[in-house]
Structure formats: structure tokens, C-alpha cells
């Protein structure tokens, strides 16, 4: 059977939008030597990139907010891969809160999957300066309810699950849950339940990682 994967990540490149006061992605060419054989088409390309770990589509580890929090080399793969509940709240505007009322209908599915992703429609603002500032947020009450239901992964299509003093970040990461921010293209997922693969780089002792997130309808 042909499998159909949906790309849920933004492209990574120097011109991509980043948080205000955050460093842009930098690419350095280490080698780009052309060979004369094969009509000159052969080349040795080798480069390095410098990237803030919370750039584009990325995942937060508990260490992001807790000095004794878990980091990716020890986070089990099952926490980042598996059946996921998609909560569709299309058309959420600036600063819109995601409240317990928004998730009650999904309770059973969320309890079964332990992974939940919110599609608020905010991704249409990608590239607009307001994207990073006026985004929706998950309230503390909602975060606590999700944790009570056993959630160990929460994903959103906006750049941060909340803003200072970060009650949702603190609740999720303090309970060992991971957070995925800036998911792209969630509208392409048509089913309420889908299979998510969202693997961080195996970065030792760090707080975040860019990732290639993919969805598969089940
Ligand atoms: Zn982050």
C-alpha cells in the first residue's frame, strides 16, 4: 500500500522568520570544489549551519525551563512518535486563549493517544511580524487538564504555547511532557487521529531541537 506522509515542518534557510532578537540561521560553505570529470557536474559540497534550537518547527525539552529537566538523548522515542489527537480550532485570532472548553469533546481520544496537536489556523501568519508576537496561547487551566489526562506531547501551530510568566511551559515541561512549536501545514491532516513522527536530533544536554515533523493519516 502506498503510504502518504504529510510534511508538518517549515523549510530551514537563512531568510526564514525567527523570534524577535533571535539569531538568524547562518550557512557557511566549508567546501564546494568542482571536479572536471563527468562534464564538471560533480562537486564536493560540504557546509555547516548555525541555528537557534527554537527556530522554525522545533521541540522543547524539559531542560528548556528546568535545570534538572530531561534532554533529548534520554527522552524515549515513543514520546515523540505515535498516534496523536488533532484538535482543530480554525480561525483563532490574536492572543486567543485555548480553554478547557475547547478540549472537552476530545477527552477520550486525548487520553488514549497521550499526544495532542492544536491547529488554530495561526500558521497562515507565518512570515508576518505579528506571527511571533500576537499568537494564541494555551491557558494554565488547559495545560493542567491535559496533563491530568496523561498528555506527554503537545504541539501547536504557533511559536510559543504561552508568554511570560509561562504557566503552560512550566506545567508541561515540569511534568516531563515535550512541546512542539511552529507546526506547519496541519490543515492537510484530514483525520482527527493521525500518526505523528517528530524526532529531535540526539542533542546531549540541550533545551530544544529543530525537527522534521511528519503526519500520516490512519
Ligand atoms: Zn521552543
mmCIF file of C-alpha atoms in Angstrom, residues 13-121:
data_model
loop_
_atom_site.group_PDB
_atom_site.id
_atom_site.type_symbol
_atom_site.label_atom_id
_atom_site.label_comp_id
_atom_site.label_asym_id
_atom_site.label_seq_id
_atom_site.Cartn_x
_atom_site.Cartn_y
_atom_site.Cartn_z
ATOM 1 C CA UNK A 13 17.094 28.643 5.379
ATOM 2 C CA UNK A 14 18.878 31.907 6.262
ATOM 3 C CA UNK A 15 15.903 34.035 5.184
ATOM 4 C CA UNK A 16 13.377 32.204 7.377
ATOM 5 C CA UNK A 17 11.458 34.136 10.068
ATOM 6 C CA UNK A 18 12.843 33.872 13.610
ATOM 7 C CA UNK A 19 11.740 35.195 17.005
ATOM 8 C CA UNK A 20 12.497 38.907 17.600
ATOM 9 C CA UNK A 21 16.057 39.290 18.937
ATOM 10 C CA UNK A 22 16.853 35.720 17.932
ATOM 11 C CA UNK A 23 19.823 34.985 15.664
ATOM 12 C CA UNK A 24 19.068 34.162 12.022
ATOM 13 C CA UNK A 25 20.108 30.834 10.535
ATOM 14 C CA UNK A 26 23.645 31.031 9.167
ATOM 15 C CA UNK A 27 25.077 28.796 6.477
ATOM 16 C CA UNK A 28 28.839 28.538 5.969
ATOM 17 C CA UNK A 29 30.247 26.776 2.919
ATOM 18 C CA UNK A 30 33.195 24.642 4.041
ATOM 19 C CA UNK A 31 33.934 23.165 0.672
ATOM 20 C CA UNK A 32 32.467 23.466 -2.815
ATOM 21 C CA UNK A 33 35.155 22.083 -5.028
ATOM 22 C CA UNK A 34 34.203 21.310 -8.615
ATOM 23 C CA UNK A 35 35.677 18.309 -10.412
ATOM 24 C CA UNK A 36 36.437 18.372 -14.093
ATOM 25 C CA UNK A 37 35.418 14.750 -14.666
ATOM 26 C CA UNK A 38 31.858 13.952 -15.683
ATOM 27 C CA UNK A 39 31.476 17.235 -17.520
ATOM 28 C CA UNK A 40 32.086 19.280 -14.393
ATOM 29 C CA UNK A 41 28.770 18.277 -12.827
ATOM 30 C CA UNK A 42 30.472 16.546 -9.945
ATOM 31 C CA UNK A 43 31.265 18.658 -6.936
ATOM 32 C CA UNK A 44 32.178 18.168 -3.314
ATOM 33 C CA UNK A 45 29.680 20.221 -1.287
ATOM 34 C CA UNK A 46 30.104 20.417 2.467
ATOM 35 C CA UNK A 47 28.701 23.081 4.749
ATOM 36 C CA UNK A 48 27.780 23.909 8.305
ATOM 37 C CA UNK A 49 24.805 25.735 9.766
ATOM 38 C CA UNK A 50 24.356 27.750 12.939
ATOM 39 C CA UNK A 51 20.776 27.667 14.170
ATOM 40 C CA UNK A 52 18.994 28.641 17.375
ATOM 41 C CA UNK A 53 17.413 25.478 18.740
ATOM 42 C CA UNK A 54 13.967 27.120 18.893
ATOM 43 C CA UNK A 55 13.978 28.122 15.219
ATOM 44 C CA UNK A 56 11.151 27.140 12.881
ATOM 45 C CA UNK A 57 9.376 23.874 13.617
ATOM 46 C CA UNK A 58 11.041 22.631 16.792
ATOM 47 C CA UNK A 59 10.612 20.725 20.026
ATOM 48 C CA UNK A 60 11.241 21.855 23.615
ATOM 49 C CA UNK A 61 12.793 19.506 26.169
ATOM 50 C CA UNK A 62 12.009 19.837 29.905
ATOM 51 C CA UNK A 63 15.531 21.298 30.341
ATOM 52 C CA UNK A 64 14.256 24.401 28.462
ATOM 53 C CA UNK A 65 12.671 25.582 31.730
ATOM 54 C CA UNK A 66 14.164 23.290 34.386
ATOM 55 C CA UNK A 67 17.857 22.882 35.129
ATOM 56 C CA UNK A 68 17.255 19.267 36.145
ATOM 57 C CA UNK A 69 14.820 18.597 33.266
ATOM 58 C CA UNK A 70 15.209 15.774 30.735
ATOM 59 C CA UNK A 71 17.158 16.270 27.492
ATOM 60 C CA UNK A 72 16.821 14.505 24.149
ATOM 61 C CA UNK A 73 19.447 11.812 24.499
ATOM 62 C CA UNK A 74 17.346 10.330 27.311
ATOM 63 C CA UNK A 75 13.792 11.079 26.133
ATOM 64 C CA UNK A 76 12.196 7.854 24.869
ATOM 65 C CA UNK A 77 11.407 7.745 21.147
ATOM 66 C CA UNK A 78 7.839 6.647 21.965
ATOM 67 C CA UNK A 79 7.275 10.086 23.449
ATOM 68 C CA UNK A 80 7.880 11.697 20.043
ATOM 69 C CA UNK A 81 6.296 9.138 17.707
ATOM 70 C CA UNK A 82 2.824 7.663 17.711
ATOM 71 C CA UNK A 83 -0.907 8.162 17.418
ATOM 72 C CA UNK A 84 -1.898 11.755 18.043
ATOM 73 C CA UNK A 85 -5.172 13.620 18.507
ATOM 74 C CA UNK A 86 -5.671 16.676 16.293
ATOM 75 C CA UNK A 87 -7.769 19.426 17.874
ATOM 76 C CA UNK A 88 -8.980 21.762 15.143
ATOM 77 C CA UNK A 89 -9.785 25.289 16.319
ATOM 78 C CA UNK A 90 -9.652 27.045 12.969
ATOM 79 C CA UNK A 91 -9.549 30.799 12.758
ATOM 80 C CA UNK A 92 -8.207 31.592 16.210
ATOM 81 C CA UNK A 93 -7.030 35.186 16.152
ATOM 82 C CA UNK A 94 -4.525 37.313 18.041
ATOM 83 C CA UNK A 95 -3.927 36.331 21.671
ATOM 84 C CA UNK A 96 -6.820 33.838 21.555
ATOM 85 C CA UNK A 97 -6.744 31.551 24.606
ATOM 86 C CA UNK A 98 -7.188 27.792 24.220
ATOM 87 C CA UNK A 99 -9.505 26.988 27.104
ATOM 88 C CA UNK A 100 -10.692 23.743 28.741
ATOM 89 C CA UNK A 101 -13.970 24.280 26.858
ATOM 90 C CA UNK A 102 -12.054 23.793 23.588
ATOM 91 C CA UNK A 103 -10.764 20.344 24.505
ATOM 92 C CA UNK A 104 -13.576 18.684 26.447
ATOM 93 C CA UNK A 105 -15.032 16.979 23.364
ATOM 94 C CA UNK A 106 -11.632 15.373 22.640
ATOM 95 C CA UNK A 107 -11.119 13.961 26.127
ATOM 96 C CA UNK A 108 -11.395 10.284 25.272
ATOM 97 C CA UNK A 109 -9.121 10.457 22.239
ATOM 98 C CA UNK A 110 -6.515 12.545 24.063
ATOM 99 C CA UNK A 111 -6.499 10.092 26.965
ATOM 100 C CA UNK A 112 -5.962 7.234 24.525
ATOM 101 C CA UNK A 113 -3.172 8.831 22.491
ATOM 102 C CA UNK A 114 -1.371 10.905 25.145
ATOM 103 C CA UNK A 115 -0.315 13.185 22.303
ATOM 104 C CA UNK A 116 -2.282 16.241 21.197
ATOM 105 C CA UNK A 117 -1.740 18.819 18.476
ATOM 106 C CA UNK A 118 -3.661 22.083 18.055
ATOM 107 C CA UNK A 119 -4.443 23.551 14.635
ATOM 108 C CA UNK A 120 -5.597 27.108 15.305
ATOM 109 C CA UNK A 121 -5.082 28.443 11.795
#
